[in-house]
Every structure is written in C-alpha cells, then in structure tokens.
Amino acid sequence: MTDRPTGEPLVRLSGVNKWFGDLHVLQDIDLTIDRGEVVVVIGPSGSGKSTLCRAINRLEAIQDGEITIDGQRLPDEGKELARLRSDVGMVFQSFNLFAHKTVLQNVTLGPITVRKHSKDEAEQRARELLDRVGVGHQADKVPAQLSGGQQQRVAIARALAMDPKVMLFDEPTSALDPEMINEVLEVMTSLARDGMTMVVVTHEMGFARRAANRVVFMDAGRIVESATPETFFTHPSSDRAKDFLSKILNH
Ligand SMILES: Nc1ncnc2c1ncn2[C@@H]1O[C@H](COP(=O)(O)OP(=O)(O)O)[C@@H](O)[C@H]1O
Ligand SMILES: [Mg+2]
C-alpha cells in the first residue's frame, strides 16, 4: 500500500508552530494528508507527536501557521469548532470510555447529542460498528467488564460512530498487554484497507510496514523525514532516524 490513494488533500498543516512556554514543541510543521491516506508518525518520546495530533483536532491551540480539514480552517472556539472537531475521530492510549455507561451508550452518546441522530438510528449503527470491531456481544456491559483490547476496540467504534473524515490514533496499543495488541492493530489495518484517512502515532513497525502509505519521522518538534515505509525502513536518510530505528528494532 504505497501509492498515495487520491492525491486530494484532506488535512493540511502549513507553517505550524507551537510553544509551551519557552519550549518550541512544534517547529515549522508542513504536512498534507490526502483523503484515504494512512500516515504513521514515529519518533522519540517528547518529539511532539501527541501535540501534533492534539493540534489537528484543536485540543491544543497553535500560535502560528494554519491547519485545515477538508479545506476549512479550524476556528478557535464555538459551535463551528465542535462540528469540525467531530469530523476528526481520536483514539488515545488510555481508552477514555465513560466508566458508568454501557458499551452501547458509549458509542451512541456522540451521535445522539452532537449529530442529533435518533436513539434507534444511533443504536442500530452502534451495533453494526461494535460487530465490526468484534465486540458486538459486549454491548450491554460497562467498560470495566472488558479487557483492555476490547475497550480500545470500543473506543475505535465510538470514534467511527461520528462518521469522521479522519481518524487520529495516539499510541493506541501502548497501554495494552502484548496479547491484545494484535486484535487492535487488525481492526486498524482493516479500517486502512477500507480507505479511512488515518494518522497513527505508534511504535508498531509491523503495522507501519503493512498499512501505512507514508511514515513521518519527528524529532525535537520537527518533521525530519517523510517517506514510504519501504524507503524509510531500508534507507532512512538522517542520522537521527537511523539511530531511532536501531533502538526500536533491536530491543
Ligand atoms: N501541556 C503541556 N505543557 C507543557 N509542556 C508540554 C505539555 N504537553 C507536552 N509538553 C512537552 O512537549 C514536548 C512534546 O510532548 P508530546 O507531544 O507529548 O511528545 P510525544 O508524544 O512525541 O512523546 C515534551 O517535551 C513534553 O514534555
Ligand atoms: Mg505522545
């Protein structure tokens, strides 16, 4: 899967800069993600990967530059921001499900409150999505009754229920026991095959090779390399990427 699927820009960051106090956490970021493209973002801890994801759906403000989704600039606040933000699905390392709601309620809440779908319509769609991620039979349980891998698959279904234009995954398998990682990566691989536009921060290099159209390597707030997985893994061009790869591939 190395061809750019559409050549039609969906998410565009241009000249993005962000500081936390004196820390210049995103530096001159230019990145365009096409509709249907799967971009894996890798890099050392603290390089700005999470901040990049959070900036894309405006959980973090940027001080300089522009981010557009489907041609629309993200507003600072208000209803328009809520609407545009719901075009971006986000899956975090810590599943962030509502503990006191059932699995089904977790998935229907957004569609009912934000998208104004009827309860019946939302439940029908939620059940389809829960089946798709392999947890349909868990719909009436609460999150604590599920394994970590199951909870993360519910979190993916919840994000998909909003019909997002793009899905962001920030280290979605990092908090999981090893035997649960693959069941989550399989769901993500199948989403990628179905043409979902995805930005995935992960250290799972097998997933990157299998599902990514492009690998973006970040270090110290900058995009240092952007290449196909094939090129990146066999011929990384920077010393920083070579050093990072030798650490993660030989551990
Ligand atoms: N809310 C915050 N306030 C201050 N510094 C932060 C905040 N969030 C992240 N940082 C710092 O920004 C840098 C990038 O963090 P992050 O985007 O989480 O990196 P990564 O996800 O690549 O590990 C780190 O040095 C981190 O300590
Ligand atoms: Mg992070």
Short mmCIF file of C-alpha atoms and ligand atoms in Angstrom, two decimals:
data_model
loop_
_atom_site.label_atom_id
_atom_site.label_comp_id
_atom_site.label_asym_id
_atom_site.label_seq_id
_atom_site.Cartn_x
_atom_site.Cartn_y
_atom_site.Cartn_z
CA MET A 1 0.00 0.00 0.00
CA THR A 2 2.48 2.61 -1.07
CA ASP A 3 0.56 4.66 -3.61
CA ARG A 4 -0.99 7.86 -2.45
CA PRO A 5 -4.66 6.89 -2.67
CA THR A 6 -6.28 10.04 -4.04
CA GLY A 7 -3.91 12.98 -4.25
CA GLU A 8 -6.73 15.03 -2.79
CA PRO A 9 -5.66 16.91 0.38
CA LEU A 10 -7.88 16.34 3.43
CA VAL A 11 -5.75 17.57 6.34
CA ARG A 12 -3.22 20.29 5.72
CA LEU A 13 -0.79 21.82 8.22
CA SER A 14 1.24 24.73 6.94
CA GLY A 15 3.89 26.61 8.83
CA VAL A 16 2.60 25.33 12.15
CA ASN A 17 4.46 26.44 15.27
CA LYS A 18 3.56 25.84 18.86
CA TRP A 19 5.25 26.67 22.12
CA PHE A 20 4.64 25.51 25.68
CA GLY A 21 6.23 28.47 27.45
CA ASP A 22 9.81 28.51 26.16
CA LEU A 23 9.57 25.02 24.71
CA HIS A 24 9.17 25.16 20.91
CA VAL A 25 7.23 21.92 20.66
CA LEU A 26 6.10 22.08 17.01
CA GLN A 27 8.55 23.76 14.64
CA ASP A 28 7.59 24.81 11.11
CA ILE A 29 5.40 21.79 10.50
CA ASP A 30 4.21 21.36 6.91
CA LEU A 31 2.22 18.19 6.40
CA THR A 32 -0.53 17.29 3.97
CA ILE A 33 -2.57 14.14 4.40
CA ASP A 34 -4.63 13.03 1.44
CA ARG A 35 -8.07 11.55 1.59
CA GLY A 36 -7.64 7.81 2.10
CA GLU A 37 -4.01 8.13 3.10
CA VAL A 38 -2.57 6.34 6.15
CA VAL A 39 0.31 8.20 7.77
CA VAL A 40 2.29 6.64 10.60
CA VAL A 41 4.09 9.14 12.83
CA ILE A 42 7.08 7.86 14.75
CA GLY A 43 9.80 9.48 16.80
CA PRO A 44 11.37 9.58 20.23
CA SER A 45 9.40 10.36 23.36
CA GLY A 46 8.91 14.10 23.72
CA SER A 47 9.35 14.83 20.00
CA GLY A 48 5.86 16.36 19.70
CA LYS A 49 3.80 13.51 18.23
CA SER A 50 0.91 13.80 20.70
CA THR A 51 0.92 17.58 20.45
CA LEU A 52 0.70 17.26 16.67
CA CYS A 53 -2.39 15.03 16.97
CA ARG A 54 -3.97 17.30 19.55
CA ALA A 55 -3.34 20.35 17.38
CA ILE A 56 -5.09 18.67 14.42
CA ASN A 57 -8.36 18.43 16.32
CA ARG A 58 -7.76 21.65 18.24
CA LEU A 59 -7.39 20.13 21.70
CA GLU A 60 -4.26 22.31 21.67
CA ALA A 61 -4.11 25.79 20.18
CA ILE A 62 -1.25 26.66 17.82
CA GLN A 63 0.40 30.07 17.91
CA ASP A 64 1.46 30.30 14.29
CA GLY A 65 0.51 28.72 10.97
CA GLU A 66 -2.67 27.14 9.69
CA ILE A 67 -4.46 23.81 9.95
CA THR A 68 -7.31 22.99 7.58
CA ILE A 69 -9.57 19.96 7.41
CA ASP A 70 -11.28 19.40 4.09
CA GLY A 71 -10.40 22.96 3.13
CA GLN A 72 -11.82 24.53 6.29
CA ARG A 73 -9.65 26.31 8.78
CA LEU A 74 -10.22 25.24 12.36
CA PRO A 75 -11.90 28.05 14.29
CA ASP A 76 -10.76 28.91 17.81
CA GLU A 77 -13.99 28.09 19.59
CA GLY A 78 -17.74 27.79 19.43
CA LYS A 79 -20.25 25.62 17.60
CA GLU A 80 -18.28 25.58 14.37
CA LEU A 81 -15.26 24.19 16.22
CA ALA A 82 -17.40 21.47 17.82
CA ARG A 83 -18.73 20.49 14.40
CA LEU A 84 -15.34 20.46 12.70
CA ARG A 85 -13.78 18.65 15.65
CA SER A 86 -16.34 15.89 15.32
CA ASP A 87 -15.01 15.34 11.77
CA VAL A 88 -11.81 14.15 13.46
CA GLY A 89 -12.04 10.91 15.42
CA MET A 90 -9.44 10.43 18.11
CA VAL A 91 -8.31 7.27 19.86
CA PHE A 92 -5.95 7.68 22.81
CA GLN A 93 -3.57 5.36 24.61
CA SER A 94 -5.91 5.39 27.62
CA PHE A 95 -9.24 4.39 26.15
CA ASN A 96 -11.17 7.25 27.82
CA LEU A 97 -14.52 5.45 27.82
CA PHE A 98 -17.27 6.64 30.16
CA ALA A 99 -16.99 4.20 33.07
CA HIS A 100 -20.62 4.39 34.17
CA LYS A 101 -22.18 3.96 30.76
CA THR A 102 -22.59 0.72 28.88
CA VAL A 103 -20.53 -0.04 25.82
CA LEU A 104 -23.57 0.70 23.65
CA GLN A 105 -24.20 4.04 25.41
CA ASN A 106 -20.56 5.00 24.98
CA VAL A 107 -20.94 4.58 21.22
CA THR A 108 -24.36 6.24 20.85
CA LEU A 109 -23.76 9.30 23.03
CA GLY A 110 -21.95 11.43 20.41
CA PRO A 111 -24.27 10.58 17.50
CA ILE A 112 -27.34 11.42 19.66
CA THR A 113 -26.04 14.62 21.28
CA VAL A 114 -23.78 16.08 18.59
CA ARG A 115 -25.06 14.58 15.34
CA LYS A 116 -28.72 14.67 16.51
CA HIS A 117 -29.43 11.11 15.39
CA SER A 118 -32.46 9.34 16.88
CA LYS A 119 -31.78 6.80 19.62
CA ASP A 120 -32.92 3.90 17.39
CA GLU A 121 -30.79 5.02 14.48
CA ALA A 122 -27.76 5.56 16.75
CA GLU A 123 -28.18 2.15 18.41
CA GLN A 124 -28.50 0.32 15.13
CA ARG A 125 -25.36 1.94 13.76
CA ALA A 126 -23.52 1.38 17.09
CA ARG A 127 -24.33 -2.33 17.00
CA GLU A 128 -23.02 -2.58 13.43
CA LEU A 129 -19.79 -0.87 14.44
CA LEU A 130 -19.39 -2.97 17.60
CA ASP A 131 -19.82 -6.09 15.44
CA ARG A 132 -17.29 -4.76 13.00
CA VAL A 133 -14.64 -4.36 15.73
CA GLY A 134 -15.57 -7.74 17.21
CA VAL A 135 -17.26 -6.73 20.47
CA GLY A 136 -20.94 -6.83 19.45
CA HIS A 137 -21.77 -9.32 22.20
CA GLN A 138 -20.39 -6.93 24.87
CA ALA A 139 -22.80 -4.09 24.10
CA ASP A 140 -24.63 -4.14 27.44
CA LYS A 141 -21.56 -4.41 29.69
CA VAL A 142 -19.71 -1.50 31.28
CA PRO A 143 -16.10 -0.85 30.21
CA ALA A 144 -14.52 -2.33 33.37
CA GLN A 145 -16.01 -5.73 32.45
CA LEU A 146 -13.99 -5.77 29.21
CA SER A 147 -10.30 -6.46 28.57
CA GLY A 148 -8.05 -3.57 27.55
CA GLY A 149 -8.04 -4.73 23.94
CA GLN A 150 -11.83 -4.90 23.90
CA GLN A 151 -12.10 -1.43 25.47
CA GLN A 152 -9.80 0.02 22.87
CA ARG A 153 -11.90 -1.54 20.10
CA VAL A 154 -14.99 0.07 21.69
CA ALA A 155 -13.12 3.39 21.65
CA ILE A 156 -12.50 2.90 17.92
CA ALA A 157 -16.18 2.10 17.33
CA ARG A 158 -17.16 5.19 19.33
CA ALA A 159 -14.95 7.41 17.18
CA LEU A 160 -16.27 5.80 13.96
CA ALA A 161 -19.87 6.36 15.05
CA MET A 162 -19.39 10.09 14.42
CA ASP A 163 -18.57 9.37 10.76
CA PRO A 164 -15.26 11.20 10.99
CA LYS A 165 -13.39 12.29 7.89
CA VAL A 166 -10.09 11.37 9.50
CA MET A 167 -9.10 9.18 12.44
CA LEU A 168 -6.17 10.04 14.72
CA PHE A 169 -4.63 7.29 16.84
CA ASP A 170 -2.13 8.30 19.54
CA GLU A 171 -0.23 5.19 20.62
CA PRO A 172 -3.44 3.13 20.72
CA THR A 173 -1.70 -0.09 21.75
CA SER A 174 0.92 1.23 24.17
CA ALA A 175 -1.17 0.57 27.28
CA LEU A 176 -2.19 -2.95 26.22
CA ASP A 177 -0.87 -6.30 27.32
CA PRO A 178 1.07 -7.87 24.43
CA GLU A 179 -1.57 -10.50 23.63
CA MET A 180 -4.15 -7.77 23.00
CA ILE A 181 -2.10 -5.60 20.68
CA ASN A 182 -2.82 -7.57 17.53
CA GLU A 183 -6.60 -7.55 17.88
CA VAL A 184 -6.50 -3.74 17.93
CA LEU A 185 -3.97 -3.49 15.08
CA GLU A 186 -6.13 -5.83 12.99
CA VAL A 187 -9.12 -3.51 13.36
CA MET A 188 -6.92 -0.57 12.36
CA THR A 189 -5.49 -2.45 9.39
CA SER A 190 -8.97 -3.26 8.17
CA LEU A 191 -10.00 0.40 8.50
CA ALA A 192 -6.96 1.38 6.47
CA ARG A 193 -7.86 -1.17 3.78
CA ASP A 194 -11.39 0.25 3.66
CA GLY A 195 -9.98 3.65 2.76
CA MET A 196 -10.19 5.55 6.05
CA THR A 197 -7.84 8.53 6.26
CA MET A 198 -5.65 7.86 9.29
CA VAL A 199 -2.84 9.45 11.28
CA VAL A 200 -1.33 6.85 13.59
CA VAL A 201 1.33 7.50 16.23
CA THR A 202 2.76 4.09 17.02
CA HIS A 203 5.91 2.12 17.65
CA GLU A 204 4.37 -0.92 15.95
CA MET A 205 6.63 -1.11 12.93
CA GLY A 206 4.85 -4.18 11.55
CA PHE A 207 1.68 -2.13 11.32
CA ALA A 208 3.59 0.71 9.66
CA ARG A 209 5.00 -1.64 7.01
CA ARG A 210 1.67 -3.33 6.44
CA ALA A 211 -0.79 -0.45 6.48
CA ALA A 212 0.97 2.89 6.05
CA ASN A 213 1.27 4.79 2.80
CA ARG A 214 3.82 7.05 4.44
CA VAL A 215 5.97 7.23 7.54
CA VAL A 216 6.70 10.62 9.10
CA PHE A 217 9.63 10.73 11.50
CA MET A 218 9.62 13.51 14.11
CA ASP A 219 12.43 14.62 16.34
CA ALA A 220 12.57 17.63 18.68
CA GLY A 221 9.41 19.22 17.28
CA ARG A 222 10.30 18.87 13.62
CA ILE A 223 9.39 16.54 10.80
CA VAL A 224 12.79 15.16 9.91
CA GLU A 225 11.75 12.58 7.29
CA SER A 226 8.66 11.70 5.31
CA ALA A 227 8.89 8.62 3.12
CA THR A 228 7.19 5.38 2.14
CA PRO A 229 7.64 2.64 4.77
CA GLU A 230 9.84 0.74 2.30
CA THR A 231 12.20 3.69 1.84
CA PHE A 232 12.12 4.76 5.46
CA PHE A 233 12.89 1.36 6.93
CA THR A 234 15.52 0.34 4.39
CA HIS A 235 17.19 3.71 3.69
CA PRO A 236 16.46 6.24 6.43
CA SER A 237 18.31 9.37 5.33
CA SER A 238 19.00 11.15 8.63
CA ASP A 239 21.31 10.01 11.41
CA ARG A 240 18.53 10.69 13.89
CA ALA A 241 16.16 8.29 12.15
CA LYS A 242 18.89 5.66 11.81
CA ASP A 243 19.67 5.96 15.50
CA PHE A 244 15.98 5.78 16.48
CA LEU A 245 15.34 2.74 14.26
CA SER A 246 18.36 0.88 15.61
CA LYS A 247 16.98 1.39 19.12
CA ILE A 248 13.43 0.27 18.45
CA LEU A 249 14.18 -2.55 16.02
CA ASN A 250 16.88 -4.18 18.15
CA HIS A 251 15.34 -4.01 21.58
N1 LIG B 1 0.59 20.67 28.39
C1 LIG B 1 1.92 20.76 28.31
N2 LIG B 1 2.59 21.74 28.96
C2 LIG B 1 3.93 21.86 28.85
N3 LIG B 1 4.72 21.02 28.14
C3 LIG B 1 4.12 20.03 27.49
C4 LIG B 1 2.69 19.83 27.54
N4 LIG B 1 2.37 18.74 26.79
C5 LIG B 1 3.54 18.28 26.29
N5 LIG B 1 4.58 19.05 26.71
C6 LIG B 1 6.00 18.87 26.33
O1 LIG B 1 6.06 18.99 24.91
C7 LIG B 1 7.01 18.08 24.39
C8 LIG B 1 6.32 17.19 23.36
O2 LIG B 1 5.38 16.37 24.03
P1 LIG B 1 4.49 15.31 23.28
O3 LIG B 1 3.80 15.97 22.14
O4 LIG B 1 3.66 14.66 24.31
O5 LIG B 1 5.59 14.33 22.71
P2 LIG B 1 5.47 12.80 22.25
O6 LIG B 1 4.03 12.49 22.09
O7 LIG B 1 6.25 12.74 20.97
O8 LIG B 1 6.12 11.99 23.32
C9 LIG B 1 7.59 17.32 25.57
O9 LIG B 1 8.80 17.94 25.95
C10 LIG B 1 6.54 17.50 26.65
O10 LIG B 1 7.10 17.42 27.92
MG MG B 2 2.83 11.03 22.97
#
